[in-house]
Short mmCIF file of C-alpha atoms and ligand atoms in Angstrom, two decimals:
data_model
loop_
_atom_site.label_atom_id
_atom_site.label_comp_id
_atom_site.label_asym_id
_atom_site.label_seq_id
_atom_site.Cartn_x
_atom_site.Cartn_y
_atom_site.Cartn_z
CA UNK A 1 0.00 0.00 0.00
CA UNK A 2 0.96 3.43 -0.41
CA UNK A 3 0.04 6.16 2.09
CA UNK A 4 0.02 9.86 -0.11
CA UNK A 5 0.32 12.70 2.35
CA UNK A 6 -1.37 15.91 2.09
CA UNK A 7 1.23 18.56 1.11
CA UNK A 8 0.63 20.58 4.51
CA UNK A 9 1.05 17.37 6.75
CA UNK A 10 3.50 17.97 9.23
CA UNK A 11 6.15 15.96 11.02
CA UNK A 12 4.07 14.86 13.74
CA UNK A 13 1.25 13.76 11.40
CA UNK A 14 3.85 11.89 9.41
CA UNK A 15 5.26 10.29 12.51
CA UNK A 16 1.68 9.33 13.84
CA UNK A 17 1.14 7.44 10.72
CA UNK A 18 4.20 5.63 10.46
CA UNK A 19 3.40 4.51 14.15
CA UNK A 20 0.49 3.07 13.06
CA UNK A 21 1.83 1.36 9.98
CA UNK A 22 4.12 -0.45 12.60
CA UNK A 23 1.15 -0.50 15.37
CA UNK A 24 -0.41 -3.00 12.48
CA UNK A 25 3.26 -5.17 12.18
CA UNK A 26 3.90 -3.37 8.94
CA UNK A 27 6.86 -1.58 7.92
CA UNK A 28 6.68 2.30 7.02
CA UNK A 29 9.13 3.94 4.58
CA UNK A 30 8.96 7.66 4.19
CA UNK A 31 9.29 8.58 -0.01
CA UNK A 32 10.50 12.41 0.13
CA UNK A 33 8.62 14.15 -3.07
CA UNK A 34 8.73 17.48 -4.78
CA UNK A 35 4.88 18.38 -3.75
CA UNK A 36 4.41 15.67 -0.82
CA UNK A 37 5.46 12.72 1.31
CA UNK A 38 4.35 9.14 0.62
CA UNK A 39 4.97 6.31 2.80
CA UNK A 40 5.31 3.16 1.14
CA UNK A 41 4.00 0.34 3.50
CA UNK A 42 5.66 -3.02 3.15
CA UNK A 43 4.94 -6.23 4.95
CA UNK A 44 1.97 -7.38 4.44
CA UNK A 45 0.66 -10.63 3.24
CA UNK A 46 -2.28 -9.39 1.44
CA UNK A 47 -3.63 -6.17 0.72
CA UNK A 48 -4.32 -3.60 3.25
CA UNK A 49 -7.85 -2.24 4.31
CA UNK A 50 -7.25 1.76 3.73
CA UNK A 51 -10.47 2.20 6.35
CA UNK A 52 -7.52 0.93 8.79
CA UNK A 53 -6.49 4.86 8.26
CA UNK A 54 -9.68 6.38 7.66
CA UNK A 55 -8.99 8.65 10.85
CA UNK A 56 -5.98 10.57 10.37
CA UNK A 57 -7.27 13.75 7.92
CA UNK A 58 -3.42 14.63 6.68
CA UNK A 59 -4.06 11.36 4.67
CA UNK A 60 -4.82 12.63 1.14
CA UNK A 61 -5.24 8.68 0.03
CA UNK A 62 -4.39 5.29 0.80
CA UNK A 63 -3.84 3.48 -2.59
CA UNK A 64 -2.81 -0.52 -3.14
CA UNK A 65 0.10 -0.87 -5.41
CA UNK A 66 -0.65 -3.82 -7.27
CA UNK A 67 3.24 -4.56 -9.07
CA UNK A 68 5.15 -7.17 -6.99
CA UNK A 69 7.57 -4.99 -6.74
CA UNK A 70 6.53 -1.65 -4.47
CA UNK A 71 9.33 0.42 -3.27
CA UNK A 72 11.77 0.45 -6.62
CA UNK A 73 8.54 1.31 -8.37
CA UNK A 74 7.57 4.34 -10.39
CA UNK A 75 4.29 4.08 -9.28
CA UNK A 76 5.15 5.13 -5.58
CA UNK A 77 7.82 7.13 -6.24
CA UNK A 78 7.55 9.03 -9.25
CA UNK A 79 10.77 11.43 -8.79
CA UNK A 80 14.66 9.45 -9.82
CA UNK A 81 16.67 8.37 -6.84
CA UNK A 82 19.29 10.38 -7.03
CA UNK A 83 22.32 8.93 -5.33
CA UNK A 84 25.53 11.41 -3.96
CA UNK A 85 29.13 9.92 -4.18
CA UNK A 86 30.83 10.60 -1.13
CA UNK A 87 34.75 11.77 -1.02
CA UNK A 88 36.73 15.10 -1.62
CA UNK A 89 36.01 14.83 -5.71
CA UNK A 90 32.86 14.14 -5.70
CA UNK A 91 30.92 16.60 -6.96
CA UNK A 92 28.22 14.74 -8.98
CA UNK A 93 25.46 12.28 -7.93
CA UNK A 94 24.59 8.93 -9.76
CA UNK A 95 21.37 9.83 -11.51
CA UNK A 96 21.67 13.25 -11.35
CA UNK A 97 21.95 14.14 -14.64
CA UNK A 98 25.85 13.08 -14.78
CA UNK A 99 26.93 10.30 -16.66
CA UNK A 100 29.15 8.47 -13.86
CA UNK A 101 31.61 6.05 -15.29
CA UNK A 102 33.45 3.54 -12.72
CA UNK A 103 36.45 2.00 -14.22
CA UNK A 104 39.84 -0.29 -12.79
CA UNK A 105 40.41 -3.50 -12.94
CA UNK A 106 38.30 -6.38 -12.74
CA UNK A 107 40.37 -8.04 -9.20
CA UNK A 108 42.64 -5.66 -7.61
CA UNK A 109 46.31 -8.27 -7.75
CA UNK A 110 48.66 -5.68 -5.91
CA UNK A 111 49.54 -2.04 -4.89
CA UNK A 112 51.39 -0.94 -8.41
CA UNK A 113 48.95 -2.63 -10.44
CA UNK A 114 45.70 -0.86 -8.54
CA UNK A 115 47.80 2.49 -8.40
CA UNK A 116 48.75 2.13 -12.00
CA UNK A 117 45.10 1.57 -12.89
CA UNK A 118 43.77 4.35 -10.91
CA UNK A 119 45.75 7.36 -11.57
CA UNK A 120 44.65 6.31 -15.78
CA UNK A 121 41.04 5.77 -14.65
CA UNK A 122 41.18 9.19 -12.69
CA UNK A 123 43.47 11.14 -15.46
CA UNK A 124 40.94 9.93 -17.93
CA UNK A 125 37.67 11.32 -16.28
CA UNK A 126 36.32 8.30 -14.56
CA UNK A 127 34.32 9.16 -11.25
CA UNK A 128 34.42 5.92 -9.54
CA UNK A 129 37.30 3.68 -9.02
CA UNK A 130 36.30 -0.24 -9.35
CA UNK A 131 38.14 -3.18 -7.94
CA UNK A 132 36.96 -6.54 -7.32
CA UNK A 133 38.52 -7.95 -3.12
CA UNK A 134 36.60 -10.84 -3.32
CA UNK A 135 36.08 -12.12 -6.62
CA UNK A 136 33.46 -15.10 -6.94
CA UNK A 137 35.28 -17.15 -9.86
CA UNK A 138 33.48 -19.92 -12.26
CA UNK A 139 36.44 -22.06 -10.86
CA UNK A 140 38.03 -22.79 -7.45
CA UNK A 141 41.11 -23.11 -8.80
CA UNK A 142 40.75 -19.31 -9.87
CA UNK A 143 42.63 -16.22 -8.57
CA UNK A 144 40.19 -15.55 -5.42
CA UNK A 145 40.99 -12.05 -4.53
CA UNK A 146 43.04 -10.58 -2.25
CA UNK A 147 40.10 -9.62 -0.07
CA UNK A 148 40.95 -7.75 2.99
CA UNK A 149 44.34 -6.55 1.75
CA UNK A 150 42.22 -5.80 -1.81
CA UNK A 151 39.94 -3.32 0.39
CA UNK A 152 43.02 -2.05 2.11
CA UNK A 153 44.97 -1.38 -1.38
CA UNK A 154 41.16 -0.34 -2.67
CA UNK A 155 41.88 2.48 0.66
CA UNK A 156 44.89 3.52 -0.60
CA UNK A 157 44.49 3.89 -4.04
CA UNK A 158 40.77 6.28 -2.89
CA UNK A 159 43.63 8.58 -1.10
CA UNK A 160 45.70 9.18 -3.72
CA UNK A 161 43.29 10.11 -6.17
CA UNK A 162 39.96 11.16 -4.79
CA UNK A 163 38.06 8.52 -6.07
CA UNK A 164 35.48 6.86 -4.19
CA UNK A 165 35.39 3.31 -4.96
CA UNK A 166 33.05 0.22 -5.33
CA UNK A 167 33.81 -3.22 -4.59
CA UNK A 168 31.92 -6.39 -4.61
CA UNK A 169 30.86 -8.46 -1.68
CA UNK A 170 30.00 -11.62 -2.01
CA UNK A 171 29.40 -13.78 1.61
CA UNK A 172 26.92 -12.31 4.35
CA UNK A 173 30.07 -12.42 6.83
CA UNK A 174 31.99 -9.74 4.79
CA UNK A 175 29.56 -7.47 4.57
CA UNK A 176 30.18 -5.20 7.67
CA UNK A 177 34.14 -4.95 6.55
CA UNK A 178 33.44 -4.30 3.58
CA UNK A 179 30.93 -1.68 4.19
CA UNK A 180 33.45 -0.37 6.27
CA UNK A 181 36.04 0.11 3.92
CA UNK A 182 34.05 0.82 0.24
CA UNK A 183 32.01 3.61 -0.80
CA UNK A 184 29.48 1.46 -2.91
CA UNK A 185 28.79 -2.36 -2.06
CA UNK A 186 28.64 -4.20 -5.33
CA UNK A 187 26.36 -7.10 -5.64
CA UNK A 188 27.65 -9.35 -8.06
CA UNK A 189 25.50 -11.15 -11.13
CA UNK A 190 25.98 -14.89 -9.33
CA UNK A 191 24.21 -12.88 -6.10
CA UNK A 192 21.57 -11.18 -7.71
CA UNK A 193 19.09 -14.02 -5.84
CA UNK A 194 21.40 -14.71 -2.83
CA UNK A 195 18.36 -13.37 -0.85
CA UNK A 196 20.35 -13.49 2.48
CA UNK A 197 23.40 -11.29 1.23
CA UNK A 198 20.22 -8.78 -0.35
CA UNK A 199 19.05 -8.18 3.32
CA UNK A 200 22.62 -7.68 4.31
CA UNK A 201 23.60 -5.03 1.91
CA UNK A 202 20.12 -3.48 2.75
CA UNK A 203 20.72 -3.27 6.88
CA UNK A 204 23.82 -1.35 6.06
CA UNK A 205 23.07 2.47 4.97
CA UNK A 206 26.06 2.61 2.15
CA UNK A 207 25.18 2.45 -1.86
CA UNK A 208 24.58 -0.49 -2.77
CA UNK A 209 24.55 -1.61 -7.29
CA UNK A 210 22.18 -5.03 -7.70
CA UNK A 211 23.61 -6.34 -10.84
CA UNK A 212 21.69 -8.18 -12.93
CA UNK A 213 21.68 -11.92 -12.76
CA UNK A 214 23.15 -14.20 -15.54
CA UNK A 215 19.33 -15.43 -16.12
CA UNK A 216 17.49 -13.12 -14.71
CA UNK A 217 14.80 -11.57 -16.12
CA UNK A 218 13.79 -7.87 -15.34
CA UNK A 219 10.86 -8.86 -12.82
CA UNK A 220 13.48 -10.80 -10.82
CA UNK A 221 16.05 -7.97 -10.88
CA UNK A 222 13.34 -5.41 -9.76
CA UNK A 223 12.06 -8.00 -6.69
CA UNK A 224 16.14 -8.21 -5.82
CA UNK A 225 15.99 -4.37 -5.75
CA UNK A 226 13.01 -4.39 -3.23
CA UNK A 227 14.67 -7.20 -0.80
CA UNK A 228 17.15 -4.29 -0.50
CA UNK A 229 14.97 -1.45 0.32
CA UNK A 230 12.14 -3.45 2.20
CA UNK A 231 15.55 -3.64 4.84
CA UNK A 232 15.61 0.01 4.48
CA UNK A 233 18.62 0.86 2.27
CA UNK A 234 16.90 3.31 -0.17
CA UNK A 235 20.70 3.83 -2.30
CA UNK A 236 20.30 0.77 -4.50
CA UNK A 237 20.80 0.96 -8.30
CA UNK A 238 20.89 -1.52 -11.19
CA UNK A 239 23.45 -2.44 -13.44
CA UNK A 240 22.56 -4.24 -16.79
CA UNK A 241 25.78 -6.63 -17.41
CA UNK A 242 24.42 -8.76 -19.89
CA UNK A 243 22.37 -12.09 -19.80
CA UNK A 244 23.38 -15.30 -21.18
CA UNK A 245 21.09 -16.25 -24.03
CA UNK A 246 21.49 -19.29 -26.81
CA UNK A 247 24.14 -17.19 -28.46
CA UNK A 248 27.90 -18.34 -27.76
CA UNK A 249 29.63 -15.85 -29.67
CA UNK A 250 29.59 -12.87 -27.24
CA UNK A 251 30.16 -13.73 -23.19
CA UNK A 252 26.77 -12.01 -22.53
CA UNK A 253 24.14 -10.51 -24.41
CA UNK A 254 23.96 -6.79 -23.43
CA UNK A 255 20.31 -6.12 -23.17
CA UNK A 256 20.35 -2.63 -23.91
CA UNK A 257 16.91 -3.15 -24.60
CA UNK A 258 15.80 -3.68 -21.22
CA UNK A 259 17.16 0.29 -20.48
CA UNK A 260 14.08 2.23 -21.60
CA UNK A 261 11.89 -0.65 -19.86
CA UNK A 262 13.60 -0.81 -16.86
CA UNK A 263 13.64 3.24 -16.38
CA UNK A 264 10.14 3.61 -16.91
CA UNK A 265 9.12 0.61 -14.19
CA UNK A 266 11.67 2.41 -11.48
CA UNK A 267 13.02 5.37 -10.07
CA UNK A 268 16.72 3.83 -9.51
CA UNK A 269 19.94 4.83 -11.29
CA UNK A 270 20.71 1.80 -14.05
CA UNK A 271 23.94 1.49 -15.26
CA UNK A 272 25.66 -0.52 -17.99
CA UNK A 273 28.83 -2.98 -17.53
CA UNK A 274 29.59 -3.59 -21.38
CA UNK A 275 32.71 -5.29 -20.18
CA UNK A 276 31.18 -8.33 -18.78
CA UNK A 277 28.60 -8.05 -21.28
CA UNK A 278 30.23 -8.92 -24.12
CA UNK A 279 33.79 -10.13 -22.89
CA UNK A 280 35.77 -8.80 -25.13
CA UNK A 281 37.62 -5.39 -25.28
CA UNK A 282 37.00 -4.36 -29.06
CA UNK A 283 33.45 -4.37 -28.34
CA UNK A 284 33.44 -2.49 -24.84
CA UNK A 285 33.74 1.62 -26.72
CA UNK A 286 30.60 0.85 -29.28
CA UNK A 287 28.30 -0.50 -26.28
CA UNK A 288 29.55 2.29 -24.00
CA UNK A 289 28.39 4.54 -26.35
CA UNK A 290 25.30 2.55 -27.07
CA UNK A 291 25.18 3.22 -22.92
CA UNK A 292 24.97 6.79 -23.16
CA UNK A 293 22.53 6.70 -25.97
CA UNK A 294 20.31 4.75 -24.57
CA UNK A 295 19.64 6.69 -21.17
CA UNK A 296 21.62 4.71 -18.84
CA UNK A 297 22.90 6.66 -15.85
CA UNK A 298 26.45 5.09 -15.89
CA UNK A 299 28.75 2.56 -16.70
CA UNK A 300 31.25 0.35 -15.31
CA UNK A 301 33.90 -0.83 -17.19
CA UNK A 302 37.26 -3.05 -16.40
CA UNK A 303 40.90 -1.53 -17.31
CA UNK A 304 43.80 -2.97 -16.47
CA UNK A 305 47.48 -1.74 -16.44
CA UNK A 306 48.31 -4.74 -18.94
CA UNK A 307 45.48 -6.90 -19.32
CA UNK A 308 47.31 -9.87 -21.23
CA UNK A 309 48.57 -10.12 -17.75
CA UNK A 310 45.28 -9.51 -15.67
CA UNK A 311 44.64 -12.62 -12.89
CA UNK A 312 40.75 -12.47 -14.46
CA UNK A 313 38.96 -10.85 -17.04
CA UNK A 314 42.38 -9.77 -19.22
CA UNK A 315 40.29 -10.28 -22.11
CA UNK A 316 37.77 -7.66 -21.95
CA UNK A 317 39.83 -5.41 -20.18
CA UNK A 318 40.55 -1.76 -21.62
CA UNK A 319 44.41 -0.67 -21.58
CA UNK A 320 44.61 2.94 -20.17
CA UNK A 321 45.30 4.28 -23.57
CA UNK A 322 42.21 2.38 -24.77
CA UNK A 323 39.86 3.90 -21.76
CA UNK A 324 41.48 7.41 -22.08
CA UNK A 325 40.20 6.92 -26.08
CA UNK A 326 36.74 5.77 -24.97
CA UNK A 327 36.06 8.46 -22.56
CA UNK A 328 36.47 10.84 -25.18
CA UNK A 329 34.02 9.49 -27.57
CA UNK A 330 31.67 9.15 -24.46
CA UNK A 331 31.67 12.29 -23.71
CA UNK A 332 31.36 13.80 -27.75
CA UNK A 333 27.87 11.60 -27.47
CA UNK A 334 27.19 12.89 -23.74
CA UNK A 335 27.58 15.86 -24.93
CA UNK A 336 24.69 15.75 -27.71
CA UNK A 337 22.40 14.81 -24.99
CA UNK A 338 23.09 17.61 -23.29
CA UNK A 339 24.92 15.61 -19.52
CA UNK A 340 27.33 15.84 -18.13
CA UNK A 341 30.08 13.35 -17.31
C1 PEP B 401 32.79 -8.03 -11.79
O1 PEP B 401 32.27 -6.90 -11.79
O2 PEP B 401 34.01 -8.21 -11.84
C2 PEP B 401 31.91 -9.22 -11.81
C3 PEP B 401 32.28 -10.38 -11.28
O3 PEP B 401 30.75 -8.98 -12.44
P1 PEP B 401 29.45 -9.91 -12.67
O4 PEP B 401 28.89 -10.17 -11.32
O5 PEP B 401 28.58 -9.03 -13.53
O6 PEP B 401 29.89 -11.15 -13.38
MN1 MN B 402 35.30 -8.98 -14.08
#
């Protein structure tokens, strides 16, 4: 259900409703607006009787919201999420009107290698560095990550250059250190259903990007979204990184498709990973393009330092020169469209 304040309500009003929503065993969360706030009510098995709140008159209307999914919907909150990068540089907001690109490597495999790969990525224009700590590999035998000592490096590498940075976690037990360290928790494609790890990353009050799972489809993704923010955690956005489909000459099939779709059903930030959707570098400048085009609000792509040498992902990796190039044909089509980046 969804609670629509009257524009004048005030803060007690608000509060006295919320207690109620909780009074019932339901869960309130407030939804700031430009006119008016809304409280989204969550928790509930079926839908709610609105004569429950018949007696409070700074209700303007109590209306069921019939989509599974409630809180990442349009329908309840109309206005984008806008979501502010924290550090010294940050002077932008994902999906607020900047086109925020997160680049570095796909695992972070040592200090020179990191450092390397985030002075280009900063040099170049990139607003978020990426790293992967804990790396969930197809194999066991693979390069794992150097996890804590990643996030330390991941520290590091934020002080020299100013960029935030966003990291994947992968277990429920990491969650807290990594939230501790990173600036955006990453939720990786194998994860997008881990349902336990969803209600982790939503307890903690730190970005959070829900990547899209290897066969998910967009009513999954969306229902990940909301196991986030029914915890509370209202930073969340999407990133499209391809889905595996019957063709096997691409990694991934980058469903740019799903863009337009997938901004009109929510109000989160979506951003596009053409790395890992296609796996292969040559393609990565097209799609990011492709990304800007089609109104994503970011992207996140993997350069490495010298990626015939990168522990994982070498393949699709950018070489600095190659991201530095890329950036600038980003921004020529950014530019048309009248955002920033
Ligand atoms: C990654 O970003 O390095 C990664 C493992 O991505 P995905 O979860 O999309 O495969
Ligand atoms: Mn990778």
């Amino acid at each position: 259900m969804l609670i629509l304040m009257k524009p004048d309500a005030t803060p007690a009003d608000i509060d006295g409703v919320c207690g109620r929503v909780r009074e019932l065993g339901f869960t309130p969360h407030l939804i700031p607006g430009q006119t008016r706030v809304a409280i989204g009510v969550t928790g509930n098995q079926g839908a709610i009787d609105p004569s429950l709140f018949a007696h409070f008159p700074a209700i303007a209307e109590a209306v069921p919201v019939s989509r599974p999914w409630k809180l990442v919907s349009r329908d309840v909150k109309p206005d984008h999420t806008i979501i502010p990068l924290p550090g010294p540089r940050a002077t932008c907001a994902i999906g607020g009107g900047t086109f925020v690109v997160m680049a570095g490597p796909c695992a972070v495999e040592g200090r020179e290698q990191l450092m390397t790969a985030a002075r280009a990525v900063c040099d170049a224009g990139a607003r978020v560095l990426r790293g992967g700590a804990f790396k969930p590999r197809t194999s066991p035998y693979s390069f794992q990550g150097l996890k804590e000592d990643g996030l330390k490096l991941l520290a590091e590498a934020r002080e020299a250059t100013g960029l935030p940075f966003i990291t994947e976690v992968v277990d429920t037990r990491d969650v807290d250190l990594v939230a501790e360290h990173a600036d955006i928790l990453q939720v990786g494609a194998r994860n997008m259903q881990n349902f336990a790890l969803l209600e982790a990353v939503g307890s903690v009050r730190k970005p959070v990007m829900l990547k899209r799972g290897l066969s998910a489809t967009i009513q999954e993704w969306l229902m990940a979204a909301e196991y986030i923010m029914a915890k509370g955690n209202y930073q969340v956005m999407l990133c499209e990184r391809g889905i595996r489909t019957f063709e096997t000459m691409t990694r991934n099939t980058l469903d740019l498709g799903s863009i337009p779709l997938v901004k009109r059903l929510t109000h989160l930030p979506v951003i596009i990973d053409p790395s890992h959707g296609t796996g292969d570098y040559r393609s990565v400048p097209a799609l990011a393009r492709a990304a800007v085009a089609v109104g994503a609000d970011g992207l996140m792509v993997e350069v490495h330092p010298d990626p015939a040498r990168a522990l994982s992902d070498g393949p699709q990796s950018l070489t600095p020169a190659n991201f530095a190039k890329l950036m600038e044909s980003i921004s020529a089509i950014a530019k048309v469209l009248q955002m920033k980046i």
